[in-house]
Short mmCIF file of C-alpha atoms and ligand atoms in Angstrom, two decimals:
data_model
loop_
_atom_site.label_atom_id
_atom_site.label_comp_id
_atom_site.label_asym_id
_atom_site.label_seq_id
_atom_site.Cartn_x
_atom_site.Cartn_y
_atom_site.Cartn_z
CA MET W 46 163.68 92.73 172.84
CA ALA W 47 163.01 92.49 176.59
CA GLU W 48 160.85 89.49 177.51
CA THR W 49 158.10 91.71 178.87
CA HIS W 50 157.84 93.59 175.56
CA LYS W 51 157.36 90.53 173.41
CA PRO W 52 153.91 90.46 171.79
CA ALA W 53 151.25 88.01 172.84
CA ARG W 54 150.99 84.85 170.77
CA ASP W 55 148.87 81.74 170.69
CA PHE W 56 149.63 78.74 172.90
CA THR W 57 147.58 75.56 172.93
CA LEU W 58 147.01 73.78 176.22
CA ARG W 59 146.01 70.14 176.53
CA LEU W 60 144.43 69.68 179.95
CA ARG W 61 143.71 66.40 181.66
CA ARG W 62 140.10 66.52 182.84
CA TYR W 63 138.65 64.13 185.39
CA ASP W 64 135.85 64.31 187.90
CA PRO W 65 135.79 61.08 189.97
CA GLU W 66 132.28 61.93 191.22
CA SER W 67 130.89 61.97 187.67
CA GLY W 68 131.66 58.31 187.08
CA GLU W 69 133.10 59.23 183.66
CA ALA W 70 136.58 58.32 182.46
CA PRO W 71 139.34 60.97 182.31
CA TYR W 72 139.75 62.79 179.00
CA TRP W 73 141.91 65.47 177.36
CA ASP W 74 140.61 68.94 176.60
CA GLU W 75 142.38 71.49 174.33
CA HIS W 76 142.17 75.29 174.48
CA THR W 77 144.18 77.92 172.62
CA ILE W 78 144.91 81.09 174.56
CA SER W 79 146.85 84.26 173.73
CA LEU W 80 149.58 85.47 176.09
CA GLN W 81 153.14 86.84 176.05
CA PRO W 82 155.70 83.97 176.12
CA HIS W 83 157.11 84.95 179.54
CA ARG W 84 153.70 84.59 181.18
CA SER W 85 153.11 81.45 183.20
CA VAL W 86 151.33 78.20 182.47
CA LEU W 87 149.07 79.04 185.41
CA GLU W 88 147.99 82.29 183.74
CA ALA W 89 147.26 80.33 180.58
CA ILE W 90 145.07 77.84 182.50
CA LEU W 91 143.24 80.67 184.25
CA GLN W 92 142.68 82.39 180.90
CA ALA W 93 141.28 79.16 179.43
CA ARG W 94 138.99 78.86 182.44
CA ALA W 95 137.83 82.49 182.17
CA ARG W 96 137.29 82.43 178.41
CA PHE W 97 136.19 78.91 177.53
CA ASP W 98 135.25 76.65 180.42
CA GLY W 99 134.59 77.81 183.99
CA SER W 100 134.56 74.20 185.22
CA ILE W 101 138.35 73.62 184.82
CA GLY W 102 139.67 72.63 188.26
CA ILE W 103 143.02 74.18 189.26
CA ARG W 104 144.27 75.20 192.73
CA CYS W 105 146.33 78.38 193.13
CA SER W 106 146.79 81.34 195.39
CA CYS W 107 149.98 83.42 195.40
CA LYS W 108 150.96 83.12 191.69
CA ALA W 109 154.53 83.74 192.88
CA ALA W 110 156.03 80.32 193.78
CA ILE W 111 155.40 80.87 197.48
CA CYS W 112 152.22 79.11 198.57
CA GLY W 113 152.94 75.76 196.87
CA SER W 114 149.33 75.21 195.80
CA CYS W 115 149.64 75.10 191.98
CA GLY W 116 151.69 71.89 191.61
CA VAL W 117 150.89 70.05 188.33
CA ARG W 118 152.73 68.01 185.72
CA ILE W 119 153.70 70.01 182.64
CA ASN W 120 154.68 67.82 179.70
CA GLY W 121 155.14 65.01 182.23
CA GLN W 122 157.44 66.97 184.56
CA PRO W 123 156.12 67.94 188.02
CA GLY W 124 156.48 71.61 188.93
CA LEU W 125 154.66 74.82 189.78
CA ALA W 126 152.31 76.13 187.06
CA CYS W 127 152.93 79.71 188.23
CA HIS W 128 156.70 79.22 188.07
CA THR W 129 156.84 77.80 184.54
CA HIS W 130 156.94 80.25 181.64
CA LEU W 131 155.00 79.36 178.52
CA ASP W 132 158.09 79.60 176.29
CA ALA W 133 159.99 77.28 178.68
CA ALA W 134 157.08 74.82 178.64
CA MET W 135 157.14 74.82 174.83
CA LEU W 136 160.74 73.58 174.92
CA THR W 137 159.67 70.32 176.56
CA SER W 138 156.52 69.84 174.49
CA ALA W 139 156.52 66.78 172.23
CA ASP W 140 154.07 68.17 169.66
CA GLY W 141 153.81 71.95 170.07
CA VAL W 142 151.03 71.65 172.65
CA ILE W 143 151.58 72.24 176.38
CA GLU W 144 150.20 69.23 178.20
CA VAL W 145 149.09 69.77 181.79
CA GLU W 146 147.94 66.97 184.08
CA PRO W 147 147.55 66.51 187.83
CA MET W 148 150.53 65.46 189.93
CA GLY W 149 151.25 61.75 190.27
CA ASN W 150 151.26 59.52 193.37
CA MET W 151 148.22 61.36 194.78
CA PRO W 152 144.51 60.79 194.08
CA VAL W 153 142.76 63.32 191.85
CA ILE W 154 139.98 65.38 193.42
CA LYS W 155 139.09 67.14 190.19
CA ASP W 156 141.00 67.88 186.96
CA LEU W 157 144.37 69.35 188.04
CA ILE W 158 143.66 69.27 191.78
CA VAL W 159 145.05 66.35 193.79
CA ASP W 160 144.30 65.27 197.35
CA MET W 161 147.37 66.47 199.23
CA ASP W 162 145.82 65.46 202.58
CA ALA W 163 145.54 61.82 201.60
CA VAL W 164 149.25 61.44 200.80
CA HIS W 165 151.56 64.40 201.32
CA TRP W 166 150.22 65.85 204.57
CA LYS W 167 149.61 62.39 206.02
CA LYS W 168 153.27 61.57 205.49
CA VAL W 169 154.41 64.88 206.93
CA GLN W 170 152.38 64.10 210.06
CA ARG W 171 154.12 60.71 210.19
CA VAL W 172 157.53 62.28 210.91
CA VAL W 173 156.29 64.26 213.96
CA PRO W 174 156.77 67.69 212.35
CA TRP W 175 157.28 69.74 215.48
CA LEU W 176 160.10 70.28 217.95
CA LEU W 177 160.36 67.88 220.87
CA PRO W 178 162.54 69.73 223.39
CA GLU W 179 163.15 68.39 226.89
CA GLY W 180 163.03 70.14 230.24
CA ASP W 181 161.56 73.52 231.06
CA PRO W 182 161.71 76.09 228.29
CA PRO W 183 164.24 78.90 228.83
CA GLU W 184 162.94 82.08 230.43
CA ARG W 185 163.57 84.02 227.25
CA GLU W 186 164.40 82.34 223.92
CA TYR W 187 166.47 79.26 222.99
CA ILE W 188 169.96 80.31 221.91
CA VAL W 189 171.02 78.30 218.86
CA PRO W 190 174.43 78.46 217.09
CA PRO W 191 173.99 80.18 213.69
CA GLU W 192 175.58 77.25 211.84
CA SER W 193 172.89 74.92 213.18
CA MET W 194 170.22 77.07 211.62
CA ILE W 195 172.16 77.32 208.34
CA ASP W 196 172.25 73.53 208.39
CA ILE W 197 168.48 73.25 208.31
CA THR W 198 167.61 76.26 206.12
CA GLN W 199 167.57 74.09 203.02
CA SER W 200 164.89 71.77 204.39
CA MET W 201 163.00 74.77 205.82
CA ALA W 202 162.73 76.23 202.30
CA CYS W 203 160.08 73.64 201.39
CA ILE W 204 156.75 75.15 200.33
CA HIS W 205 154.97 71.75 200.33
CA CYS W 206 154.01 71.85 196.69
CA GLY W 207 154.21 68.05 196.34
CA ALA W 208 156.29 68.09 193.13
CA CYS W 209 158.88 65.75 194.65
CA VAL W 210 156.14 63.40 195.85
CA SER W 211 154.77 63.32 192.31
CA ALA W 212 158.21 62.54 190.85
CA CYS W 213 159.24 59.90 193.39
CA LEU W 214 159.84 56.52 191.75
CA SER W 215 160.03 54.66 195.07
CA MET W 216 156.65 55.99 196.05
CA GLU W 217 155.24 54.76 192.76
CA VAL W 218 156.39 51.23 193.65
CA ASP W 219 155.72 51.51 197.39
CA PRO W 220 152.94 54.01 198.19
CA GLU W 221 153.76 53.52 201.87
CA PHE W 222 157.21 55.08 201.42
CA ILE W 223 157.39 58.12 203.69
CA GLY W 224 158.73 60.03 200.72
CA PRO W 225 161.00 62.94 199.87
CA ALA W 226 159.07 65.93 201.26
CA ALA W 227 158.24 64.36 204.62
CA LEU W 228 161.79 63.02 205.08
CA ALA W 229 163.24 66.43 204.22
CA LYS W 230 160.94 67.76 206.94
CA ALA W 231 162.27 65.09 209.32
CA TYR W 232 165.82 66.39 208.75
CA ARG W 233 164.62 69.87 209.71
CA PHE W 234 164.14 68.51 213.28
CA VAL W 235 167.03 66.03 213.37
CA GLY W 236 169.33 68.94 212.49
CA ASP W 237 167.84 71.29 215.09
CA PRO W 238 169.80 71.34 218.38
CA ARG W 239 166.67 72.34 220.31
CA ASP W 240 165.11 68.96 219.59
CA ALA W 241 165.95 66.33 222.23
CA HIS W 242 164.87 63.24 220.30
CA HIS W 243 167.29 62.98 217.37
CA GLU W 244 168.20 59.37 218.09
CA ASP W 245 164.56 58.27 218.59
CA ARG W 246 163.56 59.97 215.35
CA LEU W 247 166.42 58.34 213.42
CA LEU W 248 165.77 54.93 214.93
CA ASP W 249 162.12 55.21 213.96
CA LEU W 250 162.90 56.25 210.36
CA ALA W 251 165.66 53.63 209.95
CA GLU W 252 163.58 50.74 211.31
CA ASP W 253 160.51 51.61 209.24
CA PRO W 254 160.58 49.43 206.08
CA HIS W 255 159.17 52.47 204.24
CA GLY W 256 161.63 54.88 205.83
CA ILE W 257 165.03 56.33 204.93
CA TYR W 258 166.32 53.11 203.36
CA ASP W 259 163.38 52.89 200.96
CA CYS W 260 164.81 55.72 198.83
CA THR W 261 166.56 54.45 195.70
CA HIS W 262 168.75 57.51 195.26
CA CYS W 263 167.27 58.34 191.84
CA PHE W 264 167.61 62.16 192.04
CA ALA W 265 164.11 62.77 190.59
CA CYS W 266 163.03 64.80 193.65
CA VAL W 267 166.19 66.91 193.45
CA GLU W 268 165.55 67.71 189.78
CA VAL W 269 161.95 68.84 190.16
CA CYS W 270 162.02 70.77 193.45
CA PRO W 271 161.33 74.46 192.70
CA LYS W 272 162.96 75.56 195.96
CA ASP W 273 166.23 73.60 195.78
CA VAL W 274 165.40 71.66 198.93
CA ALA W 275 167.17 68.63 197.42
CA PRO W 276 165.06 66.16 199.43
CA MET W 277 167.27 63.20 198.50
CA ASN W 278 170.26 64.97 200.04
CA GLN W 279 168.33 65.45 203.27
CA ILE W 280 167.51 61.72 203.24
CA MET W 281 171.20 60.88 202.75
CA ARG W 282 172.05 63.13 205.68
CA LEU W 283 169.48 61.32 207.84
CA ARG W 284 171.20 58.08 206.84
CA ARG W 285 174.65 59.44 207.68
CA ARG W 286 173.43 60.60 211.09
CA ALA W 287 171.79 57.22 211.71
CA THR W 288 174.83 55.15 210.72
CA ASN W 289 177.79 57.35 211.67
CA ASP W 290 176.55 59.37 214.64
CA TYR W 291 174.28 56.82 216.28
CA GLU W 292 175.46 53.49 214.79
CA ILE W 293 171.85 52.41 214.34
CA LYS W 294 171.92 48.82 213.07
CA ASP W 295 168.47 48.67 211.52
CA ALA W 296 166.38 45.67 210.52
CA ASN W 297 166.43 46.87 206.88
CA ALA W 298 170.22 46.29 206.70
CA GLY W 299 170.70 49.95 205.72
CA TYR W 300 173.61 50.27 208.15
CA GLY W 301 175.25 47.10 206.79
CA HIS W 302 174.66 48.10 203.18
CA GLU W 303 176.40 51.43 203.67
CA LYS W 304 179.34 49.83 205.49
CA ALA W 305 179.58 47.07 202.85
CA PHE W 306 179.50 49.55 199.98
CA VAL W 307 182.20 51.79 201.42
CA GLY W 308 184.36 48.81 202.52
CA LEU W 309 184.24 47.14 199.11
CA ILE W 310 185.13 50.30 197.22
CA GLU W 311 188.05 50.88 199.58
CA LYS W 312 189.30 47.33 199.08
CA TYR W 313 188.68 46.76 195.37
CA GLY W 314 188.19 50.21 193.87
CA THR W 315 185.06 48.85 192.17
CA LEU W 316 181.91 47.31 193.55
CA HIS W 317 182.20 43.57 194.21
CA GLU W 318 178.51 42.83 193.59
CA SER W 319 178.47 39.24 194.84
CA GLN W 320 179.89 40.32 198.20
CA LEU W 321 177.57 43.27 198.57
CA LEU W 322 174.51 41.29 199.62
CA PRO W 323 176.16 39.03 202.25
CA ARG W 324 178.22 41.88 203.66
CA SER W 325 175.13 44.10 203.85
CA TYR W 326 173.39 41.50 206.01
CA GLY W 327 176.61 41.01 208.02
CA GLU W 328 176.76 44.70 209.00
CA GLY W 329 179.55 45.24 206.49
CA SER W 330 181.46 42.05 207.31
CA LEU W 331 181.52 38.90 205.16
CA ILE W 332 182.42 36.75 208.18
CA LYS W 333 179.53 38.03 210.29
CA SER W 334 177.10 37.27 207.48
CA GLN W 335 178.26 33.63 207.56
CA VAL W 336 177.80 33.17 211.28
CA LYS W 337 174.88 35.33 212.33
CA PRO W 338 171.65 33.31 212.17
CA SER W 339 169.64 36.46 211.31
CA SER W 340 171.96 37.17 208.35
CA LEU W 341 171.69 33.58 207.10
CA ALA W 342 167.90 33.81 207.19
CA LYS W 343 167.96 37.07 205.21
CA LEU W 344 170.41 35.62 202.69
CA ALA W 345 168.23 32.57 202.20
CA ALA W 346 165.23 34.86 201.62
CA GLY W 347 167.22 36.74 198.94
CA ALA W 348 168.31 33.55 197.14
CA GLY W 349 165.39 33.76 194.72
CA THR W 350 166.64 37.08 193.37
CA VAL W 351 170.09 35.59 192.73
CA VAL W 352 168.60 32.55 190.97
CA ASN W 353 166.46 34.83 188.78
CA GLY W 354 169.54 36.91 187.95
CA LEU W 355 171.46 33.78 186.92
CA LYS W 356 168.55 32.46 184.85
CA SER W 357 168.04 35.73 182.99
CA GLY W 358 171.79 36.07 182.33
CA LYS W 359 171.96 39.35 184.25
CA VAL W 360 174.36 37.73 186.72
CA ASN W 361 177.50 36.16 185.29
CA PRO W 362 178.66 33.52 187.86
CA ILE W 363 182.34 33.75 186.91
CA LYS W 364 182.46 37.54 186.93
CA ALA W 365 180.47 37.57 190.17
CA VAL W 366 182.97 35.38 192.01
CA VAL W 367 186.27 36.36 190.35
CA HIS W 368 186.04 40.08 190.74
CA HIS W 369 188.52 42.36 189.05
CA LYS W 370 190.20 45.05 191.09
CA LEU W 371 190.75 48.51 189.74
CA PRO W 372 194.31 48.43 188.24
CA ASP W 373 195.45 51.28 190.44
CA GLN W 374 193.20 50.83 193.44
CA LYS W 375 196.01 52.07 195.68
CA GLN W 376 194.91 55.53 194.59
CA VAL W 377 191.42 54.81 195.90
CA ARG W 378 192.87 53.74 199.26
CA ARG W 379 194.97 56.88 199.31
CA ILE W 380 191.82 58.98 198.87
CA PHE W 381 190.14 57.06 201.71
CA LYS W 382 193.16 57.64 203.98
CA GLU W 383 193.23 61.31 203.14
CA ILE W 384 189.56 61.73 203.95
CA GLU W 385 189.84 59.70 207.16
CA SER W 386 192.85 61.76 208.33
CA LYS W 387 190.75 64.93 208.24
CA ASP W 388 188.94 66.24 211.25
CA ASP W 389 185.17 66.07 211.20
CA ARG W 390 183.61 66.99 207.90
CA LEU W 391 181.64 70.18 208.19
CA GLU W 392 178.45 69.98 206.18
CA LEU W 393 175.98 72.75 206.78
CA ASN W 394 173.76 72.25 203.77
CA LEU W 395 173.96 71.57 200.05
CA TYR W 396 175.72 74.86 199.37
CA ILE W 397 178.05 75.04 202.34
CA VAL W 398 180.45 72.14 202.77
CA GLY W 399 184.01 72.34 204.05
CA GLU W 400 186.69 70.80 206.23
CA GLU W 401 188.63 72.00 209.21
CA ALA W 402 187.44 75.56 208.75
CA GLU W 403 189.19 78.08 210.98
CA ASP W 404 186.99 79.99 213.39
CA GLU W 405 187.01 83.14 211.30
CA ASP W 406 186.23 81.12 208.15
CA GLN W 407 183.26 79.57 209.92
CA GLY W 408 182.11 83.01 210.97
CA ALA W 409 182.39 84.21 207.38
CA MET W 410 180.47 81.17 206.16
CA ALA W 411 177.74 81.83 208.69
CA GLU W 412 177.54 85.44 207.46
CA GLY W 413 177.41 84.24 203.83
CA GLY W 414 174.66 81.76 204.72
CA ARG W 415 172.56 84.47 206.33
CA GLU W 416 172.89 86.68 203.27
CA SER W 417 171.99 84.01 200.78
S1 LIG A 83 165.82 60.16 195.35
FE1 LIG A 83 164.64 58.87 196.75
S2 LIG A 83 163.08 60.22 197.61
FE2 LIG A 83 163.93 61.26 195.82
S3 LIG A 83 162.54 60.72 194.15
FE3 LIG A 83 164.21 59.20 194.12
S4 LIG A 83 163.49 57.50 195.41
FE4 LIG A 83 162.15 59.27 195.83
S1 LIG A 84 160.79 69.48 198.83
FE1 LIG A 84 160.59 70.84 197.08
S2 LIG A 84 159.34 69.69 195.62
FE2 LIG A 84 159.11 68.72 197.60
S3 LIG A 84 157.28 69.62 198.49
FE3 LIG A 84 159.03 70.80 199.25
S4 LIG A 84 159.27 72.49 197.79
FE4 LIG A 84 157.93 70.98 196.81
S1 LIG A 85 150.14 79.80 193.03
FE1 LIG A 85 151.36 79.82 194.84
S2 LIG A 85 153.04 78.57 194.27
FE2 LIG A 85 151.93 78.77 192.43
#
C-alpha cells in the first residue's frame, strides 16, 4: 500500500516543556494524536497544540525542510521536525513514545524553541559572513569559474537549522567553540575567489583557540545535517587551506599536529603516540620540539596529562617508547609516494573529488555539478 494511503493511527508524543520565565522546573508532557505514519513529527506537535494544549511552544514556517526553523531533538537526535516522518521516529524510540525536546547547546526560550541568536547567529557573525572583495567592483558582474562555485555549493546549502550546533560535542565542552555551522559558513567565503581575504580569514580561525583546531573530528554534525552540508568536512578543508596553501603555523599547534600525524604514519605505518605530542609542538619535527623554547614550554605544560595517563594505566611506558612498525609499512610509503607524485588534488566538494582531470572531464564535472 502506498505510504499516503495508509490509515491514520495513534502516536504518543512526549514533549519537553519549560518556560524559564515561570520559575518552574522543566517537565514532560504526553499527548496521543492520530495521523498517517508518513506525516511528520511537526504535524503531530501542531495537532497536539490544536487539540489539547495551545500553550505548546514550537517554531516553524515552511513545513518543507527549507526555512530551518523547526530544529528539535527527536529521541535524542537533532533534526527537523517537519522532515522526520512519524514511522521513522518510531524506529528510534526506546519505549514506543516519540520524545521531542529542544535542541542542545542553546538556551531554551520556551518548550521546543531555543535562542538561536544567543549562540548560532552570534557565531555566524563571528566569521564575517559576507564577501570582502578588494578594489573597485566590475562594471557588470564578477566572472567566477564554475568549478569555484561548485566548490562552495555544499556549504551554501545550509538552512541554519542549528541541528549540527545541537549535536556538537566540542561545543558541549567548550561553548566558545565557533562550531560547525559557522565554520561551514566561513568555508563558503574562503572558497570564493571573489573574496580577497582568504589568508586573513584562515589566520584568524587558526589562531583562535576556539577555531578550526577545536573540532574533535567526531562526525556528529555530518550525521545530523538535513542538507548534507557535512560541516566537519568544511572545517577539514579550512585546515588544509591553512596548513597546505598558506603554511599558517598557529599558536594552537594545529599545523604541527597535522604534519606530525602525516609524518608518523608515513614512517611507521601506525601512530607513534609518544612522538605525536612533541612533534606537534615542533611543527612536525622531533628535533625542533627539543630546541625551540616555545615548544619546550608547551611540552612542560602538557606533562600533567602524561603523568595522569601513566598513573591511570592508560599509557604503557614500554609500548609508548618502543613503538612497533606496521609489518609491511613499505606499502604505506608506496601509497604516500603515489599520492605525492600526482598533480594537485582536485576537490570541489564532498561529492566531486578527482585527480588530474582532463579539461573535458572537468567541463563534464562542472555540468554534472550544476545539474545536481
Ligand atoms: S566534527 Fe567537529 S564540528 Fe562536527 S560535531 Fe564533531 S566536534 Fe563539532
Ligand atoms: S550545517 Fe546542516 S545542520 Fe548545520 S545549521 Fe546548516 S543545515 Fe543545519
Ligand atoms: S518548518 Fe521550515 S524547515 Fe521545518
